[in-house]
């Protein structure tokens, strides 16, 4: 059923008793054309675009837990495309363009709000570095602007402009098309849209092994039984190494914790995302009024999905340095997700050495914004058995050929430790 | 939060330490093999389970040590000094 003002009115006449579930819960079949491992944003988007591009395909999404229970429901919901390297910029801007029409396409309100993202400069070298990056953006036909201190003061009067600050603010850059979306709605919207196109979404179904014959995928073993399939797509960021281990693949990544936290809700005072590269901290205000704060990774390998205290302290101190008025607020919740941190900070999307096994992972700290773009490109990679031009640079073999995509600020790049 | 039993200083907070990465990597002996070198630099086991890793007690005795820690429970099984690194 389509969601619309008309459907709300129609169901109101029946006391809203006629609403059906957003996506179906079919039993697992014995055979599929394509199986996607992972029912997060990336897996669901891939399944949706697969079904959209070729509606004759039988597609299943296998999710170990529940839809949207992993990183899709744990991120800080930022969406942007302000990347310096052309490969990154083109891919993430394609994704941003899909976001701009996604609520209409999925017929599900994602609460996408292009409120802009401000990156603060704290020194002249900071300013030059960010100006270089934003000039590169404009050369790639992506919006980006510099802000003087006076312009910034009008836009964000609550920042700490004191020259005595630990990192005094000297200016800023802004991407006005950047924004936020409601992350749960993204998972639910893609799940509903994929289900309507005939994709089987199987929750509580853990993949235990992948069967291979003559270096080609044949079937997949799960906690709900074996499934024969022609192609498999891995969309399990955080656990990509674990799935790859099943087929004897070793990947250039480590799994790390990334935390986020919200304060108690307050009246609206912040209508953009603000990031300070020097303080390793970014802040936005949610629609509920909470101040949402994020920072860097905890710094050692972990699959535990719970963060540690020293990092919370560090992130909060950065937030208070930016906005001293946050000092009196109490933290309401903190949580952590686990990230595939690749060795160059860029994702891995494409084929693997095993035929018909495809990988979408290594999103480091920024997978949420890539959901529609990656789903779109990954679906075409699987359909055509060749990389999509936009994601070709993100191939797994770049670590051997040397064509790395080392963008500063995109990941921790553990090999530099 | 980790409590790391330093062989010199006793149990100390993770705040005093810096993580040094996977301690199982061995530099390939053969020279000129680019693929082996690339694999050594970039590939990781990244286990969900026990992980052998380097830590340095930066704000303590400043010694490097090898810690065996579980990546899900964060329990520490053993700590030893990193004396002969991957020889």
XYZ file of C-alpha atoms in Angstrom:
504
model
C 0.000 0.000 0.000
C 1.271 3.474 -0.859
C 1.670 5.956 1.980
C -0.076 9.240 1.228
C -2.392 11.818 2.712
C -5.226 9.932 1.013
C -4.256 6.602 2.632
C -4.085 8.249 6.066
C -7.578 9.661 5.542
C -8.901 6.341 4.268
C -7.473 4.415 7.257
C -8.745 7.070 9.650
C -12.280 6.100 8.626
C -11.488 2.587 9.886
C -9.823 3.768 13.140
C -6.407 2.948 11.643
C -7.008 -0.806 11.994
C -6.193 -1.601 8.373
C -2.464 -0.783 8.240
C -0.365 -3.757 7.131
C 3.238 -4.459 8.081
C 5.841 -2.408 6.204
C 7.681 -5.438 4.827
C 6.689 -9.088 4.494
C 8.237 -11.879 6.568
C 8.482 -14.747 4.052
C 10.088 -18.113 4.852
C 13.576 -18.799 3.476
C 13.412 -20.478 0.061
C 15.790 -23.239 -1.111
C 17.113 -21.263 -4.056
C 17.787 -17.655 -5.049
C 19.541 -15.874 -7.872
C 21.250 -13.399 -5.539
C 21.701 -13.581 -1.773
C 22.724 -10.422 0.065
C 24.343 -10.999 3.461
C 23.432 -8.208 5.869
C 20.115 -6.395 6.346
C 21.484 -2.954 7.099
C 21.158 0.089 4.879
C 23.722 -1.148 2.363
C 22.282 -4.664 2.034
C 18.703 -3.435 1.723
C 19.624 -0.689 -0.752
C 21.529 -3.220 -2.862
C 18.550 -5.594 -2.834
C 16.168 -2.761 -3.692
C 18.192 -1.604 -6.695
C 18.773 -5.215 -7.840
C 15.011 -5.774 -7.886
C 14.438 -2.397 -9.508
C 16.964 -2.976 -12.305
C 15.864 -6.574 -12.955
C 12.535 -7.558 -11.432
C 12.839 -11.188 -12.608
C 15.628 -11.860 -10.135
C 14.871 -13.819 -6.977
C 16.725 -11.869 -4.278
C 17.049 -12.564 -0.543
C 18.517 -10.414 2.215
C 19.800 -12.457 5.174
C 20.090 -10.551 8.449
C 21.657 -12.069 11.576
C 19.686 -9.805 13.934
C 16.909 -7.430 13.019
C 16.577 -4.804 10.294
C 18.442 -1.626 11.182
C 19.910 -3.066 14.403
C 23.548 -2.642 13.374
C 25.487 0.375 12.188
C 22.494 1.779 10.268
C 20.860 2.512 13.615
C 24.043 3.629 15.392
C 25.531 6.370 13.219
C 25.310 10.143 13.547
C 23.177 10.454 10.362
C 25.436 12.931 8.544
C 25.223 13.037 4.737
C 27.793 14.979 2.702
C 30.041 14.750 -0.343
C 32.869 17.170 0.562
C 35.726 14.905 -0.511
C 39.007 16.067 -1.997
C 39.952 13.094 -4.180
C 38.015 13.037 -7.439
C 37.134 9.327 -7.111
C 35.621 9.889 -3.662
C 33.934 13.169 -4.615
C 32.202 11.729 -7.686
C 30.949 8.646 -5.869
C 29.700 10.421 -2.727
C 28.053 13.187 -4.743
C 26.218 10.580 -6.798
C 24.998 9.190 -3.486
C 23.985 12.657 -2.255
C 21.996 13.236 -5.454
C 20.119 9.980 -4.838
C 19.405 11.098 -1.248
C 17.808 14.278 -2.580
C 15.003 12.270 -4.186
C 14.985 9.188 -1.959
C 11.932 9.987 0.178
C 9.823 10.218 -3.003
C 11.441 7.171 -4.595
C 10.898 4.921 -1.549
C 7.529 6.479 -0.618
C 8.818 6.672 2.947
C 9.596 9.880 4.840
C 13.335 9.772 5.562
C 13.189 13.242 7.175
C 16.109 14.221 4.929
C 17.120 17.744 5.836
C 19.844 19.572 3.884
C 20.852 21.851 6.717
C 24.485 22.199 5.647
C 27.735 21.152 7.240
C 30.260 23.654 8.573
C 33.921 22.626 9.006
C 35.853 24.954 11.296
C 39.342 26.307 10.592
C 41.541 26.989 13.593
C 44.687 28.322 11.919
C 45.831 29.780 8.619
C 47.193 26.397 7.506
C 43.849 24.804 8.437
C 42.129 27.454 6.345
C 44.387 26.857 3.353
C 43.944 23.101 3.553
C 40.153 23.345 3.705
C 40.055 26.019 0.982
C 42.065 23.665 -1.260
C 39.577 20.900 -0.558
C 36.574 23.104 -1.255
C 38.134 24.475 -4.451
C 38.589 20.847 -5.524
C 34.894 20.301 -4.777
C 33.890 23.142 -7.058
C 36.112 21.790 -9.835
C 34.122 18.563 -9.490
C 30.802 20.480 -9.793
C 29.971 20.021 -6.110
C 28.829 22.923 -3.956
C 31.263 24.268 -1.390
C 31.889 27.707 0.084
C 34.260 29.429 2.440
C 32.883 31.479 5.333
C 34.612 34.466 6.889
C 34.639 34.821 10.642
C 31.923 37.504 10.415
C 29.643 35.292 8.324
C 30.244 32.412 10.703
C 29.373 34.530 13.755
C 25.961 35.342 12.271
C 25.314 31.700 11.426
C 26.604 30.092 14.620
C 26.632 32.714 17.413
C 27.184 30.120 20.161
C 30.621 28.923 19.055
C 33.569 29.838 21.235
C 35.170 32.760 19.356
C 37.545 33.701 22.163
C 41.134 34.242 20.956
C 42.149 32.543 24.216
C 40.474 29.251 23.188
C 42.720 26.200 22.933
C 42.052 26.225 19.170
C 40.793 29.734 18.277
C 38.391 29.753 15.316
C 39.669 31.636 12.273
C 37.019 30.806 9.670
C 35.093 27.923 8.165
C 33.981 26.152 5.024
C 30.470 24.939 4.321
C 28.754 22.411 2.096
C 25.157 23.621 2.010
C 23.736 20.492 0.356
C 25.014 18.324 3.219
C 22.472 17.271 5.805
C 20.943 14.591 7.969
C 18.274 11.909 7.614
C 16.459 9.735 10.106
C 18.619 6.607 10.051
C 15.968 4.068 11.154
C 13.654 5.331 8.434
C 16.377 4.656 5.858
C 16.530 0.976 6.861
C 12.736 0.679 7.081
C 12.137 2.598 3.849
C 14.546 0.441 1.829
C 13.211 -2.752 3.464
C 9.626 -1.810 2.593
C 10.481 -0.751 -0.954
C 12.568 -3.897 -1.571
C 9.835 -6.115 -0.134
C 7.271 -4.508 -2.431
C 9.479 -5.433 -5.397
C 9.507 -9.075 -4.253
C 12.763 -9.257 -2.272
C 12.667 -11.801 0.582
C 13.909 -10.191 3.804
C 14.859 -12.899 6.308
C 15.621 -11.663 9.822
C 17.307 -13.704 12.589
C 19.131 -15.730 9.949
C 22.879 -16.005 10.479
C 25.204 -17.063 7.681
C 27.506 -19.824 8.911
C 29.413 -20.766 5.759
C 29.711 -20.170 2.032
C 30.122 -23.137 -0.315
C 32.439 -22.819 -3.269
C 33.078 -25.165 -6.147
C 35.711 -24.571 -8.838
C 36.362 -21.099 -7.372
C 32.720 -20.131 -7.873
C 29.938 -19.577 -5.346
C 27.370 -22.412 -5.243
C 25.385 -22.111 -2.017
C 25.244 -20.547 1.393
C 24.722 -22.190 4.795
C 22.603 -20.393 7.351
C 21.060 -20.976 10.744
C 17.753 -21.530 8.873
C 19.127 -24.041 6.366
C 21.116 -24.161 3.146
C 20.311 -22.006 0.165
C 21.533 -22.557 -3.376
C 22.410 -19.287 -5.063
C 24.172 -17.969 -8.122
C 25.652 -14.828 -6.638
C 26.397 -13.517 -3.162
C 26.899 -9.916 -2.066
C 28.511 -9.190 1.308
C 27.166 -6.039 3.032
C 28.155 -6.575 6.656
C 30.482 -3.681 7.442
C 32.096 -4.323 10.817
C 32.108 -8.089 10.241
C 33.417 -8.193 6.647
C 36.650 -9.908 7.736
C 34.623 -12.629 9.471
C 32.546 -13.429 6.357
C 35.648 -13.245 4.120
C 37.376 -15.720 6.446
C 34.714 -18.325 5.491
C 36.103 -18.376 1.952
C 39.763 -18.002 2.951
C 40.083 -14.316 2.057
C 42.197 -11.992 4.174
C 41.222 -8.334 3.875
C 43.079 -5.040 4.336
C 41.023 -3.896 7.303
C 40.660 -3.879 11.075
C 37.454 -3.664 13.084
C 37.304 -0.685 15.438
C 34.819 0.976 17.773
C 33.208 4.312 16.990
C 31.121 6.002 19.644
C 28.376 8.588 19.566
C 26.295 10.187 22.280
C 23.345 12.485 22.881
C 22.661 14.991 25.619
C 19.286 15.641 27.179
C 17.031 17.578 24.785
C 17.129 21.384 24.707
C 15.437 24.115 22.669
C 16.694 24.375 19.068
C 19.875 26.435 18.815
C 21.908 24.608 16.177
C 20.582 24.273 12.629
C 23.651 22.865 10.860
C 26.185 20.111 11.403
C 29.436 21.509 12.799
C 32.739 19.688 12.677
C 36.119 20.658 14.024
C 38.905 18.608 12.439
C 41.364 19.898 15.063
C 39.188 18.827 17.992
C 38.154 15.523 16.311
C 34.552 16.243 17.155
C 31.310 16.860 15.300
C 27.980 18.091 16.563
C 24.403 18.465 15.403
C 21.037 18.893 17.074
C 18.433 16.197 16.457
C 14.778 16.906 15.703
C 14.034 15.840 19.281
C 16.371 18.557 20.595
C 19.210 16.332 21.773
C 22.759 17.440 20.987
C 24.300 14.595 19.001
C 28.067 14.338 19.408
C 30.571 12.119 17.635
C 34.333 11.870 17.399
C 37.141 9.532 16.409
C 37.476 5.780 16.850
C 38.416 4.273 20.219
C 41.731 3.158 18.792
C 42.095 -0.595 19.238
C 40.559 -3.628 17.511
C 37.171 -4.537 18.916
C 33.932 -6.257 17.898
C 32.307 -5.493 21.257
C 29.896 -2.694 20.173
C 30.526 -0.856 23.430
C 32.825 2.087 23.826
C 35.169 3.011 26.594
C 35.183 5.955 28.972
C 38.427 7.785 28.007
C 37.138 8.356 24.465
C 33.790 9.718 25.702
C 35.680 12.175 27.876
C 37.853 13.251 24.944
C 34.896 13.705 22.567
C 32.850 15.634 25.129
C 35.781 17.929 25.910
C 36.006 18.735 22.196
C 32.292 19.509 22.067
C 32.525 21.850 25.048
C 35.553 23.584 23.525
C 33.399 24.334 20.484
C 30.184 25.226 22.321
C 30.935 26.192 25.932
C 27.202 26.441 26.669
C 26.928 22.634 26.378
C 28.897 22.433 29.634
C 25.823 22.198 31.852
C 24.043 19.470 29.867
C 23.931 15.857 30.957
C 24.621 12.993 28.575
C 21.523 10.892 28.095
C 22.865 7.973 26.054
C 26.174 6.781 24.641
C 26.642 3.860 22.281
C 29.141 2.340 19.870
C 29.177 0.642 16.504
C 31.963 -1.370 14.918
C 33.676 -0.164 11.758
C 35.690 -1.854 9.035
C 38.691 0.457 9.013
C 40.481 -0.047 5.698
C 44.153 0.664 5.312
C 43.664 3.729 3.098
C 40.391 5.050 4.522
C 38.343 4.336 1.377
C 35.687 1.619 1.036
C 35.999 -1.666 -0.853
C 33.259 -2.342 -3.412
C 33.455 -4.860 -6.202
C 34.503 -8.328 -7.185
C 36.614 -10.742 -5.154
C 39.038 -13.414 -6.366
C 36.077 -15.838 -6.012
C 33.648 -15.805 -8.939
C 30.195 -14.428 -8.169
C 31.172 -13.342 -4.665
C 31.022 -9.565 -4.305
C 32.084 -7.350 -1.468
C 30.691 -4.045 -0.178
C 32.465 -3.015 3.010
C 35.354 -1.130 4.520
C 33.231 1.961 5.059
C 35.418 3.214 7.882
C 33.532 5.920 9.768
C 31.303 7.090 6.894
C 29.065 4.374 5.483
C 25.668 5.915 6.210
C 25.838 8.678 3.609
C 26.915 6.149 0.993
C 23.866 3.879 1.395
C 21.927 4.777 -1.777
C 25.039 5.381 -3.900
C 26.708 2.146 -2.860
C 23.476 0.150 -3.215
C 23.009 1.556 -6.714
C 26.584 0.807 -7.849
C 26.868 -2.531 -6.030
C 23.605 -3.816 -7.550
C 24.948 -3.057 -11.034
C 28.292 -4.659 -10.167
C 26.453 -7.851 -9.200
C 24.100 -7.770 -12.205
C 26.822 -7.191 -14.800
C 29.623 -9.066 -13.041
C 31.896 -6.084 -13.598
C 32.624 -2.978 -11.518
C 30.419 0.077 -11.912
C 32.533 2.970 -13.278
C 31.891 5.057 -10.137
C 33.128 2.346 -7.783
C 35.864 0.863 -9.969
C 38.555 2.799 -8.040
C 37.345 1.117 -4.810
C 38.380 -2.368 -5.947
C 39.974 -4.822 -3.545
C 43.090 -5.189 -5.701
C 44.122 -1.533 -5.279
C 46.183 -2.568 -2.255
C 48.387 -4.658 -4.548
C 48.457 -2.321 -7.540
C 49.255 0.672 -5.335
C 46.323 2.825 -6.475
C 45.372 3.742 -2.907
C 42.813 6.431 -2.095
C 44.352 7.995 0.983
C 42.049 10.884 1.794
C 42.851 12.687 5.036
C 40.006 12.642 7.528
C 38.321 9.612 5.967
C 39.718 6.866 8.159
C 42.364 5.916 10.641
C 44.702 4.222 8.164
C 46.020 1.710 10.686
C 49.055 0.764 8.581
C 50.554 4.168 9.350
C 50.657 3.418 13.066
C 37.706 0.384 29.908
C 40.816 -1.778 29.955
C 42.974 -2.446 32.970
C 46.281 -3.560 31.494
C 48.644 -5.465 33.820
C 51.991 -3.893 32.951
C 54.883 -6.243 33.881
C 56.725 -3.311 35.508
C 54.030 -0.979 36.820
C 51.213 -3.388 37.700
C 47.584 -2.983 36.610
C 47.137 0.435 34.986
C 44.319 2.191 33.102
C 44.257 2.027 29.287
C 44.535 5.839 29.379
C 48.276 5.471 30.010
C 48.841 3.176 27.030
C 48.907 3.557 23.268
C 47.791 0.784 20.954
C 50.446 -0.459 18.539
C 48.531 -2.821 16.258
C 48.631 -6.491 15.288
C 51.661 -8.271 16.800
C 51.478 -11.350 14.586
C 52.753 -9.666 11.434
C 56.125 -10.951 10.267
C 58.203 -8.971 7.761
C 58.695 -11.111 4.636
C 62.294 -12.266 4.321
C 62.315 -12.476 0.542
C 63.207 -9.178 -1.117
C 61.647 -7.977 -4.348
C 58.366 -9.842 -3.946
C 55.983 -6.902 -4.228
C 52.805 -8.907 -3.660
C 54.151 -10.401 -0.438
C 55.270 -6.949 0.705
C 51.850 -5.410 -0.066
C 50.076 -8.233 1.761
C 52.361 -7.741 4.765
C 51.672 -4.008 4.918
C 47.924 -4.076 4.321
C 46.307 -7.428 5.171
C 45.131 -8.242 8.692
C 43.635 -11.339 10.326
C 41.292 -9.040 12.274
C 39.962 -11.881 14.439
C 36.708 -11.819 16.366
C 38.275 -13.455 19.400
C 41.783 -13.529 20.848
C 44.066 -10.913 19.321
C 47.826 -10.624 19.839
C 48.680 -6.944 19.790
C 51.316 -4.364 20.713
C 50.783 -1.729 23.374
C 53.272 0.815 24.694
C 53.051 2.143 28.254
C 53.564 5.698 27.063
C 52.713 7.461 30.328
C 54.430 4.865 32.514
C 57.544 2.772 32.003
C 57.511 3.449 28.228
C 58.109 -0.200 27.452
C 56.511 -1.996 24.513
C 54.566 -5.115 25.358
C 52.594 -7.846 23.645
C 49.064 -8.236 24.991
C 46.701 -11.095 24.140
C 43.221 -9.602 24.395
C 39.751 -10.779 23.369
C 38.153 -8.444 20.820
C 34.595 -9.134 22.017
C 34.914 -9.357 25.806
C 38.086 -7.195 26.064
C 39.486 -9.739 28.570
C 43.284 -9.850 28.723
C 44.854 -13.311 28.748
C 48.533 -12.453 28.877
C 51.015 -9.590 28.800
C 54.699 -9.965 28.000
C 57.481 -7.600 27.131
C 58.108 -7.151 23.420
C 61.808 -7.908 23.516
C 62.641 -9.508 20.204
C 60.113 -8.167 17.732
C 59.438 -10.581 14.905
C 63.004 -11.749 14.466
